[in-house]
Coordinates of C-alpha atoms in Angstrom, one line a residue:
M1157 CA -7.2 12.4 -19.6
V1158 CA -4.6 9.9 -18.4
T1159 CA -6.0 6.4 -18.6
C1160 CA -3.1 4.5 -17.0
D1161 CA -4.2 1.6 -19.2
G1162 CA -1.2 0.0 -20.9
E1163 CA 2.5 0.7 -20.6
V1164 CA 2.3 4.5 -20.9
A1165 CA 0.6 6.7 -18.3
R1166 CA -0.7 9.4 -20.6
D1167 CA -3.0 9.9 -23.5
P1168 CA -1.0 10.7 -26.7
E1169 CA -3.8 12.9 -28.0
P1170 CA -4.9 15.2 -25.1
G1171 CA -8.1 17.3 -25.4
A1172 CA -11.7 16.7 -26.1
L1173 CA -11.8 13.2 -24.6
E1174 CA -15.1 12.0 -23.0
L1175 CA -15.8 9.4 -20.4
E1176 CA -19.2 7.9 -19.8
V1177 CA -20.3 6.6 -16.4
T1178 CA -23.4 4.6 -15.8
G1179 CA -24.1 3.8 -12.1
T1180 CA -20.8 2.8 -10.6
R1181 CA -19.0 1.8 -13.8
I1182 CA -17.2 3.4 -16.7
T1183 CA -19.2 2.4 -19.7
A1184 CA -17.4 4.3 -22.6
L1185 CA -14.3 6.3 -23.3
G1186 CA -13.5 8.3 -26.4
R1187 CA -14.7 11.2 -28.5
G1188 CA -18.2 12.2 -29.7
L1189 CA -20.0 9.9 -27.3
P1190 CA -23.9 10.0 -27.4
R1191 CA -25.2 12.6 -25.0
D1192 CA -29.0 12.1 -25.1
G1193 CA -30.4 11.8 -21.6
R1194 CA -27.0 12.1 -20.0
R1195 CA -25.9 14.6 -17.4
I1196 CA -22.9 16.4 -18.8
V1197 CA -20.0 17.4 -16.6
D1198 CA -17.5 19.8 -18.2
C1199 CA -14.1 19.3 -16.6
G1200 CA -12.9 22.6 -17.7
G1201 CA -9.6 21.6 -19.2
R1202 CA -8.4 19.9 -16.0
L1203 CA -6.4 16.7 -15.8
M1204 CA -8.4 13.4 -15.2
T1205 CA -6.7 10.3 -13.9
P1206 CA -7.8 7.1 -12.2
A1207 CA -8.2 7.8 -8.4
P1208 CA -4.9 6.9 -6.6
I1209 CA -4.6 3.7 -4.6
D1210 CA -2.6 3.3 -1.4
C1211 CA -1.6 -0.3 -1.6
H1212 CA 0.6 -0.8 1.5
T1213 CA -0.4 0.8 4.8
H1214 CA -0.4 0.1 8.6
L1215 CA -3.1 2.8 9.0
V1216 CA -4.8 1.3 12.1
F1217 CA -2.7 1.6 15.2
G1218 CA -2.5 3.2 18.6
G1219 CA 0.1 5.5 20.1
D1220 CA 3.0 7.5 18.8
R1221 CA 6.7 6.8 18.2
A1222 CA 8.1 10.3 17.7
N1223 CA 10.6 9.5 20.5
E1224 CA 12.2 6.9 18.2
F1225 CA 12.6 9.6 15.6
E1226 CA 14.7 11.5 18.1
M1227 CA 16.7 8.4 18.9
R1228 CA 17.5 7.8 15.3
L1229 CA 18.6 11.4 15.0
D1230 CA 21.0 10.7 17.8
G1231 CA 22.4 7.8 15.8
V1232 CA 20.6 4.8 17.3
P1233 CA 19.9 2.3 14.4
Y1234 CA 16.3 1.1 13.9
E1235 CA 17.4 -2.5 14.6
E1236 CA 18.7 -1.5 18.0
I1237 CA 15.6 0.4 18.8
A1238 CA 13.5 -2.7 18.0
R1239 CA 15.7 -4.9 20.2
Q1240 CA 15.3 -2.5 23.1
G1241 CA 11.5 -2.9 22.9
G1242 CA 10.8 -0.1 20.5
G1243 CA 9.6 -0.3 17.0
I1244 CA 6.7 -2.6 16.3
K1245 CA 6.6 -3.9 19.9
A1246 CA 6.1 -0.3 21.2
S1247 CA 3.1 0.1 18.9
M1248 CA 1.9 -3.3 20.1
V1249 CA 1.5 -2.1 23.7
A1250 CA -0.4 1.1 22.5
T1251 CA -2.6 -0.8 20.1
R1252 CA -3.6 -3.6 22.5
A1253 CA -4.9 -1.0 24.9
L1254 CA -7.5 0.3 22.4
S1255 CA -11.0 -1.0 21.6
V1256 CA -12.2 -1.3 18.1
D1257 CA -14.1 2.0 18.5
A1258 CA -11.0 3.7 19.7
L1259 CA -8.9 2.3 16.9
V1260 CA -11.4 3.7 14.4
T1261 CA -11.4 7.1 16.0
A1262 CA -7.6 7.2 16.0
S1263 CA -7.3 6.1 12.4
L1264 CA -10.0 8.3 10.8
P1265 CA -7.8 11.4 10.5
R1266 CA -5.2 9.5 8.7
L1267 CA -7.7 8.0 6.3
D1268 CA -9.3 11.4 5.7
H1269 CA -6.0 12.9 4.7
L1270 CA -5.6 10.2 2.0
L1271 CA -9.1 10.7 0.7
A1272 CA -8.4 14.5 0.5
E1273 CA -5.8 13.7 -2.1
G1274 CA -8.3 11.6 -4.2
V1275 CA -7.4 8.1 -2.9
S1276 CA -10.2 5.6 -3.7
T1277 CA -8.6 2.4 -2.3
V1278 CA -6.5 1.7 0.8
E1279 CA -4.9 -1.5 2.0
I1280 CA -4.8 -1.8 5.8
K1281 CA -2.7 -4.4 7.6
S1282 CA -2.9 -5.8 11.0
G1283 CA 0.4 -6.4 12.7
Y1284 CA 0.5 -4.3 15.9
G1285 CA -1.7 -6.5 18.1
L1286 CA 0.5 -9.6 18.0
S1287 CA -2.2 -11.6 19.7
V1288 CA -5.2 -13.2 18.1
G1289 CA -7.7 -10.9 19.8
A1290 CA -5.8 -7.7 19.2
E1291 CA -5.0 -8.6 15.5
L1292 CA -8.7 -9.3 14.9
N1293 CA -9.6 -6.0 16.4
M1294 CA -7.3 -4.2 14.0
L1295 CA -9.0 -5.8 11.0
R1296 CA -12.5 -5.2 12.5
A1297 CA -11.5 -1.5 12.8
A1298 CA -10.3 -1.5 9.2
R1299 CA -13.5 -2.9 7.9
R1300 CA -15.4 -0.3 10.0
L1301 CA -13.4 2.4 8.3
G1302 CA -14.7 1.2 5.0
Q1303 CA -18.3 1.5 6.3
T1304 CA -17.6 5.0 7.7
R1305 CA -16.2 6.6 4.6
P1306 CA -16.7 6.3 0.8
V1307 CA -13.6 4.2 0.2
R1308 CA -12.6 0.7 -0.8
I1309 CA -10.7 -1.0 2.0
R1310 CA -8.6 -4.2 1.5
T1311 CA -7.5 -5.9 4.7
T1312 CA -4.2 -7.9 5.1
W1313 CA -3.4 -10.3 8.0
L1314 CA 0.1 -9.4 9.2
A1315 CA 0.4 -11.2 12.5
A1316 CA 3.9 -12.3 11.4
H1317 CA 5.2 -8.8 11.9
A1318 CA 7.3 -9.2 15.0
L1319 CA 7.6 -11.6 17.9
P1320 CA 5.9 -10.4 21.1
P1321 CA 7.7 -10.7 24.4
E1322 CA 5.6 -13.6 25.6
Y1323 CA 6.8 -15.7 22.7
A1324 CA 10.5 -14.7 23.0
G1325 CA 12.6 -17.6 21.6
R1326 CA 9.5 -19.4 20.4
A1327 CA 8.9 -18.1 16.9
G1328 CA 7.5 -21.5 15.6
A1329 CA 4.9 -21.6 18.4
Y1330 CA 3.9 -18.0 17.7
I1331 CA 3.4 -18.7 14.0
D1332 CA 1.2 -21.7 14.9
E1333 CA -0.7 -20.4 17.8
V1334 CA -1.2 -16.8 16.8
A1335 CA -0.4 -16.2 13.1
I1336 CA -2.1 -19.3 11.7
A1337 CA -4.8 -19.8 14.4
G1338 CA -5.7 -16.1 14.2
L1339 CA -5.7 -16.2 10.4
K1340 CA -8.3 -19.0 10.4
A1341 CA -10.5 -17.0 12.8
A1342 CA -10.1 -13.8 10.7
C1343 CA -11.0 -15.8 7.6
A1344 CA -14.1 -17.3 9.3
E1345 CA -15.2 -13.8 10.2
G1346 CA -14.7 -12.4 6.7
L1347 CA -12.0 -10.0 7.9
V1348 CA -9.1 -10.8 5.6
D1349 CA -8.3 -10.3 1.9
A1350 CA -4.6 -11.3 1.9
V1351 CA -1.8 -12.5 4.1
D1352 CA 1.5 -10.7 4.7
A1353 CA 4.7 -11.3 6.7
F1354 CA 7.9 -9.5 7.6
C1355 CA 10.9 -11.5 6.5
E1356 CA 13.9 -9.9 8.2
G1357 CA 16.6 -10.5 10.8
I1358 CA 14.6 -8.7 13.5
A1359 CA 11.4 -10.5 12.5
F1360 CA 10.9 -14.0 10.8
N1361 CA 13.0 -16.2 8.5
T1362 CA 11.8 -18.1 5.5
A1363 CA 11.5 -21.4 7.3
E1364 CA 9.3 -19.9 9.9
L1365 CA 7.0 -18.3 7.4
E1366 CA 6.5 -21.3 5.1
P1367 CA 3.7 -22.8 7.3
L1368 CA 1.9 -19.5 7.4
F1369 CA 2.0 -19.2 3.6
D1370 CA 0.8 -22.8 3.3
A1371 CA -2.1 -22.0 5.6
A1372 CA -3.0 -19.0 3.4
R1373 CA -2.9 -21.1 0.3
A1374 CA -5.2 -23.7 1.9
L1375 CA -7.6 -20.9 2.7
G1376 CA -7.5 -19.6 -0.8
L1377 CA -5.9 -16.3 0.2
P1378 CA -3.1 -14.5 -1.7
V1379 CA 0.1 -13.7 0.0
K1380 CA 2.4 -10.6 0.1
I1381 CA 5.7 -10.1 1.9
H1382 CA 7.9 -7.4 3.5
S1383 CA 11.3 -8.5 2.2
E1384 CA 14.9 -7.4 1.7
Q1385 CA 14.3 -4.1 3.5
L1386 CA 17.3 -4.0 5.9
S1387 CA 19.2 -7.0 4.6
H1388 CA 18.8 -9.9 2.1
Q1389 CA 17.0 -12.8 3.8
G1390 CA 15.5 -14.6 0.8
G1391 CA 11.9 -13.5 1.5
T1392 CA 11.3 -12.4 -2.1
A1393 CA 12.2 -15.8 -3.5
L1394 CA 10.0 -17.5 -0.9
A1395 CA 7.0 -15.3 -1.9
A1396 CA 7.7 -16.0 -5.6
R1397 CA 7.2 -19.7 -4.9
Y1398 CA 3.7 -18.9 -3.7
N1399 CA 3.0 -16.6 -6.6
A1400 CA 2.6 -13.6 -4.2
L1401 CA 0.8 -10.5 -5.3
S1402 CA 3.7 -8.4 -4.3
A1403 CA 7.0 -8.1 -2.5
D1404 CA 7.4 -4.8 -0.6
H1405 CA 10.4 -2.5 0.4
L1406 CA 13.1 -4.5 -1.6
E1407 CA 16.1 -2.2 -0.9
H1408 CA 18.4 -5.2 -0.8
A1409 CA 16.7 -7.2 -3.5
T1410 CA 18.9 -8.5 -6.4
A1411 CA 18.5 -8.9 -10.2
A1412 CA 17.8 -12.6 -9.5
D1413 CA 15.0 -11.6 -7.2
A1414 CA 13.6 -9.4 -10.0
R1415 CA 13.7 -12.3 -12.4
L1416 CA 11.8 -14.6 -9.9
M1417 CA 9.2 -11.8 -9.4
A1418 CA 8.7 -11.4 -13.1
E1419 CA 8.2 -15.2 -13.5
A1420 CA 5.7 -15.2 -10.7
G1421 CA 3.8 -12.2 -12.0
M1422 CA 4.5 -10.2 -8.8
V1423 CA 4.5 -6.4 -8.3
A1424 CA 7.4 -4.6 -6.6
T1425 CA 5.9 -2.2 -4.1
L1426 CA 8.5 0.5 -3.3
L1427 CA 8.1 2.5 0.0
P1428 CA 10.2 5.7 -0.2
G1429 CA 8.7 7.0 3.1
A1430 CA 10.5 4.4 5.1
F1431 CA 13.6 4.7 3.0
Y1432 CA 13.6 8.5 3.7
M1433 CA 12.8 8.2 7.5
L1434 CA 15.4 5.6 8.1
R1435 CA 18.0 7.5 6.0
E1436 CA 18.8 4.4 4.0
T1437 CA 21.5 4.5 1.4
V1438 CA 20.8 1.2 -0.5
M1439 CA 18.2 1.8 -3.2
P1440 CA 15.8 -0.8 -4.6
P1441 CA 17.1 -2.3 -7.9
V1442 CA 14.7 -0.2 -10.0
Q1443 CA 16.6 -0.9 -13.3
A1444 CA 16.5 -4.6 -12.7
F1445 CA 12.7 -4.3 -12.3
R1446 CA 12.5 -2.4 -15.5
D1447 CA 14.8 -4.9 -17.3
H1448 CA 12.7 -7.9 -16.2
G1449 CA 9.3 -6.2 -16.7
V1450 CA 8.3 -6.2 -13.0
P1451 CA 5.5 -3.6 -12.4
M1452 CA 6.4 -1.1 -9.7
A1453 CA 3.9 0.3 -7.2
L1454 CA 4.4 3.1 -4.7
S1455 CA 2.7 3.5 -1.4
T1456 CA 2.8 5.5 1.8
D1457 CA 3.6 2.6 4.1
C1458 CA 1.7 4.8 6.6
N1459 CA 2.8 3.6 10.1
P1460 CA 3.6 5.2 13.4
G1461 CA 7.4 4.7 13.4
T1462 CA 9.3 4.4 10.1
S1463 CA 6.8 6.1 7.7
P1464 CA 4.3 8.4 9.4
L1465 CA 3.2 9.5 6.0
T1466 CA -0.4 10.1 4.7
S1467 CA 0.2 11.8 1.3
I1468 CA 0.1 9.8 -1.9
L1469 CA 1.2 12.9 -3.8
M1470 CA 4.4 13.1 -1.7
V1471 CA 5.0 9.4 -2.3
M1472 CA 5.1 10.1 -6.0
N1473 CA 7.5 12.9 -5.6
M1474 CA 9.7 10.7 -3.4
G1475 CA 9.6 7.9 -5.9
A1476 CA 10.9 10.3 -8.5
T1477 CA 13.5 12.1 -6.5
L1478 CA 14.8 9.2 -4.3
F1479 CA 14.3 6.2 -6.6
R1480 CA 14.6 8.0 -10.0
L1481 CA 11.3 6.8 -11.3
T1482 CA 9.9 8.7 -14.3
V1483 CA 6.6 10.7 -14.1
A1484 CA 4.8 8.0 -16.1
E1485 CA 6.2 5.3 -13.7
C1486 CA 5.1 7.3 -10.7
L1487 CA 1.6 7.7 -11.9
L1488 CA 1.2 4.0 -12.9
A1489 CA 2.7 3.1 -9.5
V1490 CA -0.2 4.6 -7.6
T1491 CA -2.9 3.5 -10.0
A1492 CA -2.8 0.5 -12.3
N1493 CA 0.2 -1.2 -10.6
A1494 CA -1.1 -0.5 -7.1
A1495 CA -4.3 -2.2 -8.1
S1496 CA -2.3 -5.2 -9.3
A1497 CA -0.5 -5.3 -6.0
L1498 CA -3.9 -5.8 -4.3
G1499 CA -5.4 -8.2 -6.9
L1500 CA -7.8 -5.5 -8.1
S1501 CA -6.8 -5.1 -11.7
A1502 CA -10.2 -6.1 -12.9
E1503 CA -11.9 -3.6 -10.6
T1504 CA -10.0 -0.3 -10.5
G1505 CA -6.8 1.6 -11.2
R1506 CA -7.4 2.4 -14.9
L1507 CA -9.8 4.4 -17.0
R1508 CA -11.4 1.5 -19.0
P1509 CA -15.0 0.6 -19.7
G1510 CA -16.2 -2.1 -17.3
L1511 CA -14.0 -0.9 -14.4
S1512 CA -15.2 1.0 -11.4
A1513 CA -15.7 4.8 -11.9
D1514 CA -12.9 5.8 -9.5
L1515 CA -11.6 9.1 -10.8
A1516 CA -9.6 12.1 -9.7
L1517 CA -9.9 15.5 -11.3
W1518 CA -7.0 17.8 -10.8
D1519 CA -6.4 21.5 -11.1
V1520 CA -3.4 20.9 -13.3
T1521 CA -2.9 20.2 -17.0
R1522 CA 0.1 17.8 -17.1
P1523 CA 0.9 14.7 -15.0
A1524 CA 4.4 16.1 -14.2
Q1525 CA 2.6 18.8 -12.1
L1526 CA 1.3 16.1 -9.8
V1527 CA 4.8 14.7 -9.2
A1528 CA 7.0 17.8 -9.2
R1529 CA 5.3 19.8 -6.5
I1530 CA 5.8 19.3 -2.7
G1531 CA 3.1 20.1 -0.2
F1532 CA 0.7 21.0 -3.0
N1533 CA -2.8 19.3 -3.3
P1534 CA -4.4 20.3 -6.6
L1535 CA -7.4 17.9 -6.2
H1536 CA -10.5 19.5 -7.7
A1537 CA -12.9 16.5 -7.3
R1538 CA -12.9 12.9 -6.2
I1539 CA -15.2 10.4 -7.9
F1540 CA -15.7 7.1 -6.1
Q1541 CA -17.8 4.4 -7.8
G1542 CA -19.4 7.1 -9.9
D1543 CA -20.3 9.3 -7.0
L1544 CA -18.9 12.8 -7.3
Q1545 CA -17.5 13.6 -3.8

């Protein structure tokens, strides 16, 4: 049994451990627990962990961008593809064309693939509608997914993802008229759990994003940020000023950024799928995060262009092979630290009495077997809120 509770992601005394579940909650953990009146489930020597959490996804979208993959293979940089109307703007056109029902239908196979690997909790961002109505529809679809499948969905308002053509040269107006106005509408409808933004040369700068983060604070919503992915724009420092839940990507982050994140209590969410697909060469400052005690999460960044990935197990392998994380760090990165990146530490991500009984039972005996294999799904059973799936 791997509790992921504390700094180490393993139990130092494996074997004969027992976990008690009452209703939806873990109620006891240890050895020799009372058995009277309890249904006993023998796990047969398998490995038990908290159910994985995918804490950064763009899972709801329309269309396909495989053509851009071919363009990148021919040497066209991602920034140039975006400037030519590809990237996020291409997904905008396809996403705006779909109804809420159609968005749900398109997204369900991606969600089901994550659930098949034991995932209990998925964060889903807007960000491909880039108009108030289309952004709201994305989050309506995300909420619907949580009603369609046994999964915990956290929704994030990411209207500040790119500037649509109708607002070319008017970033300030877009932030005010779409990102902030739409956020208020989403909040009134109960559609949003957090606010995110893309701080990058091809997106928005820190001065443009401050009013959005001020609006989030006024509404009582936590913030997150896509920052320092392609260049260093200062987004991480901005997010730290707002005590953000996390900063994500972070390839070009510095040791100074790591210090600010530690002081703000932020999580560093690393996204090796995008790093791999874009063939990046600058790695996130993993050692600086370790040195400053910044928790590291890993996530699929599931999206149609730069990380068309729906395997949390593959993400752990990528975290180890590309970013040199240890096995223990990889497991914590998709459980306890991923929960922290969503503000859910008091709800899930660890095996601890009082938390939700979100468990994964694996046909392996050691955590390293979850991280080392590629294209291998050893899930034996998924338990969500105490319900054996």
